[in-house]
Amino acid sequence: MKNKPLVSVIIATYNSAKVLPKVLGALEKQSYPEVRRETVIVDGGSSDQTLKIAKSYNCKIIKNPSKDPVSGKHLGYLKAKGKYLMYLDHDEVLQNMDSITNKVHCLEKENINAIAGGNYVNPKNYPFINEYVNEFGDPFSFFIYRISKRDKYFLVSMKRRFKIISETKDYAIFDLNKTANLPLFELVAGGSIFNGEYLKNAFPQTLKDKLLVPHYYYLIYTKYQSIALMKNDPIEHYSSETYTRYLKKISWRVRNNIHFSGSLGESGFSGRQKYSKSNKYKKYLFIPYSYSLIFPLIDGLYLSLTRKNFLYMMHLPLCVYTASLILYHQSLRLLGVKFDLKTYGS
């Protein structure tokens, strides 16, 4: 047991009491030895029972002076003691009790430094919009990357696009060498795990620049052009229980990417496009794609038929809504209108 590497599970929280007991309860059931893992809660000033819940599960608690999750995840990165760092959002619940065990085995055995998270499933009785979120995040991300993070399709779609280097019953490793448009791999959410010791030593700039947090994989890619995906490792994702909340999240993403492109916006697509040159130009096609109506309609029909759920036709109005927000905020920016930086989803 002493030879097993220490794993730090990092969770940024802010008023997370609703789902956090499920998140921490699932971690408590993990087969990986409890003495070889730590759970780090980085809290942005919760006013509910978040901290009380975290203490009841013996979590290491760190205060995040900023409420934004990027700052919280960076603090966790700095304070975590583990060789391997696994990130969960405060609304993501592991379903496989061997999740950490299998991931550590893969990292120790194979010549890789990162395993992408995802494999999302919709919690029982949650609305359709949460399923759309689990698959694509938002219409813009669907257009740019066209890859599903849903448990049923993630591995299948990766196998269609990329060569497999190695495969076992628990994971598959993909060769992404010479890939012009890299998939969206966020190593700080979704149960993703990576070699924190390697990243800190190979890229010391990550110790100071918090805006690099969502782009850790793109840094690793400059030296290792491969990544692993786990099999049979679903995560229940309690992201958006209402359409109103989801629309607010889209608005937040658009606003911060446009008005704060030199600061917090760098943690989103504004920063991500630097690592994928083709996306710098593809992004301009999203507006005509959305307003053409026919192309998002075709995609909506395809999704509806392949998923056997007519509600995927929501893709069309969501595209128009997102495109309209982009044009609106671009216009305000040209007019010199300033916005305050707000917490996620507000």
Short mmCIF file of C-alpha atoms in Angstrom, two decimals, residues 82-218:
data_model
loop_
_atom_site.label_atom_id
_atom_site.label_comp_id
_atom_site.label_asym_id
_atom_site.label_seq_id
_atom_site.Cartn_x
_atom_site.Cartn_y
_atom_site.Cartn_z
CA GLY A 82 -0.45 14.11 -4.67
CA LYS A 83 1.63 12.84 -7.57
CA TYR A 84 -1.60 12.54 -9.52
CA LEU A 85 -4.27 15.24 -9.50
CA MET A 86 -7.88 14.36 -10.28
CA TYR A 87 -10.45 17.10 -10.73
CA LEU A 88 -14.17 16.86 -10.15
CA ASP A 89 -16.65 19.69 -10.37
CA HIS A 90 -18.95 20.07 -7.39
CA ASP A 91 -21.82 18.53 -9.37
CA GLU A 92 -20.03 15.43 -10.72
CA VAL A 93 -20.53 12.05 -9.05
CA LEU A 94 -18.33 9.01 -9.81
CA GLN A 95 -20.33 5.85 -10.54
CA ASN A 96 -17.52 3.28 -10.74
CA MET A 97 -15.99 2.48 -7.34
CA ASP A 98 -12.76 1.46 -9.11
CA SER A 99 -12.49 4.72 -11.04
CA ILE A 100 -9.39 6.05 -9.26
CA THR A 101 -7.77 2.60 -9.02
CA ASN A 102 -8.11 1.99 -12.76
CA LYS A 103 -6.86 5.46 -13.67
CA VAL A 104 -3.77 5.20 -11.49
CA HIS A 105 -3.01 1.76 -12.95
CA CYS A 106 -3.19 3.23 -16.45
CA LEU A 107 -0.93 6.18 -15.60
CA GLU A 108 1.63 3.96 -13.88
CA LYS A 109 1.73 1.37 -16.66
CA GLU A 110 1.49 3.43 -19.85
CA ASN A 111 3.68 6.18 -21.28
CA ILE A 112 1.11 8.94 -20.76
CA ASN A 113 0.62 11.82 -18.36
CA ALA A 114 -3.11 12.48 -18.66
CA ILE A 115 -6.48 10.74 -18.79
CA ALA A 116 -9.41 12.74 -20.13
CA GLY A 117 -12.59 12.88 -18.10
CA GLY A 118 -16.14 12.88 -19.34
CA ASN A 119 -18.37 9.85 -19.87
CA TYR A 120 -21.30 11.82 -18.51
CA VAL A 121 -24.70 10.35 -17.76
CA ASN A 122 -27.88 12.25 -16.96
CA PRO A 123 -29.14 11.78 -13.38
CA LYS A 124 -32.55 10.21 -13.00
CA ASN A 125 -35.45 12.68 -13.39
CA TYR A 126 -33.16 15.46 -14.62
CA PRO A 127 -34.42 17.45 -17.65
CA PHE A 128 -33.27 16.98 -21.22
CA ILE A 129 -31.21 20.18 -21.24
CA ASN A 130 -28.81 18.57 -18.78
CA GLU A 131 -28.28 15.73 -21.26
CA TYR A 132 -27.43 18.26 -23.98
CA VAL A 133 -24.93 19.88 -21.59
CA ASN A 134 -23.38 16.50 -20.84
CA GLU A 135 -22.88 15.79 -24.53
CA PHE A 136 -21.62 19.06 -25.93
CA GLY A 137 -21.53 21.77 -23.27
CA ASP A 138 -23.10 24.38 -25.54
CA PRO A 139 -23.94 24.90 -29.25
CA PHE A 140 -20.70 26.75 -29.96
CA SER A 141 -18.61 23.88 -28.56
CA PHE A 142 -20.67 21.42 -30.61
CA PHE A 143 -19.92 23.40 -33.77
CA ILE A 144 -16.19 23.76 -33.07
CA TYR A 145 -15.33 20.29 -31.77
CA ARG A 146 -18.23 18.00 -32.75
CA ILE A 147 -17.47 15.38 -30.15
CA SER A 148 -19.81 14.00 -27.51
CA LYS A 149 -18.76 13.64 -23.86
CA ARG A 150 -21.78 11.46 -23.13
CA ASP A 151 -20.87 8.04 -21.74
CA LYS A 152 -22.50 6.17 -24.62
CA TYR A 153 -20.74 8.10 -27.39
CA PHE A 154 -17.45 9.58 -26.11
CA LEU A 155 -15.22 6.55 -26.68
CA VAL A 156 -17.02 5.61 -29.90
CA SER A 157 -16.54 9.05 -31.45
CA MET A 158 -12.87 9.13 -30.42
CA LYS A 159 -12.28 5.74 -32.08
CA ARG A 160 -13.76 7.05 -35.31
CA ARG A 161 -11.39 10.01 -35.45
CA PHE A 162 -8.12 8.87 -33.91
CA LYS A 163 -5.73 5.93 -34.00
CA ILE A 164 -5.59 3.68 -30.93
CA ILE A 165 -2.10 3.03 -29.56
CA SER A 166 -3.09 0.62 -26.81
CA GLU A 167 -6.34 -0.79 -25.47
CA THR A 168 -7.40 -2.91 -22.49
CA LYS A 169 -10.73 -3.74 -20.89
CA ASP A 170 -10.40 -0.60 -18.75
CA TYR A 171 -9.02 2.06 -21.09
CA ALA A 172 -7.93 3.07 -24.58
CA ILE A 173 -4.97 5.28 -25.47
CA PHE A 174 -5.20 7.50 -28.54
CA ASP A 175 -2.53 8.94 -30.81
CA LEU A 176 -3.27 12.63 -31.45
CA ASN A 177 -0.03 13.41 -33.26
CA LYS A 178 -0.39 16.00 -36.04
CA THR A 179 -4.01 16.74 -35.08
CA ALA A 180 -4.93 20.20 -36.37
CA ASN A 181 -8.16 20.53 -34.38
CA LEU A 182 -7.65 18.93 -30.99
CA PRO A 183 -10.75 17.79 -29.11
CA LEU A 184 -11.81 19.76 -26.06
CA PHE A 185 -10.01 18.05 -23.19
CA GLU A 186 -10.36 19.94 -19.93
CA LEU A 187 -8.17 18.21 -17.36
CA VAL A 188 -9.68 20.15 -14.46
CA ALA A 189 -13.17 18.62 -14.51
CA GLY A 190 -15.07 15.44 -15.27
CA GLY A 191 -12.86 13.08 -13.30
CA SER A 192 -9.84 13.87 -15.47
CA ILE A 193 -6.52 12.93 -13.89
CA PHE A 194 -2.95 13.88 -14.73
CA ASN A 195 0.59 13.71 -13.41
CA GLY A 196 0.79 16.90 -11.36
CA GLU A 197 4.46 16.43 -10.54
CA TYR A 198 5.31 16.24 -14.23
CA LEU A 199 3.23 19.27 -15.17
CA LYS A 200 4.69 21.47 -12.42
CA ASN A 201 8.26 20.52 -13.34
CA ALA A 202 7.90 20.61 -17.13
CA PHE A 203 5.77 23.77 -17.21
CA PRO A 204 6.68 25.95 -14.20
CA GLN A 205 4.59 28.79 -15.65
CA THR A 206 1.53 26.88 -14.44
CA LEU A 207 2.53 27.69 -10.86
CA LYS A 208 1.93 31.40 -11.40
CA ASP A 209 -0.53 31.74 -14.27
CA LYS A 210 -4.01 30.63 -13.21
CA LEU A 211 -5.40 31.32 -16.68
CA LEU A 212 -3.54 28.25 -17.92
CA VAL A 213 -5.69 26.00 -15.71
CA PRO A 214 -8.23 24.92 -18.39
CA HIS A 215 -5.41 24.47 -20.92
CA TYR A 216 -3.20 21.98 -19.08
CA TYR A 217 -3.74 19.29 -21.69
CA TYR A 218 -2.60 21.55 -24.52
#
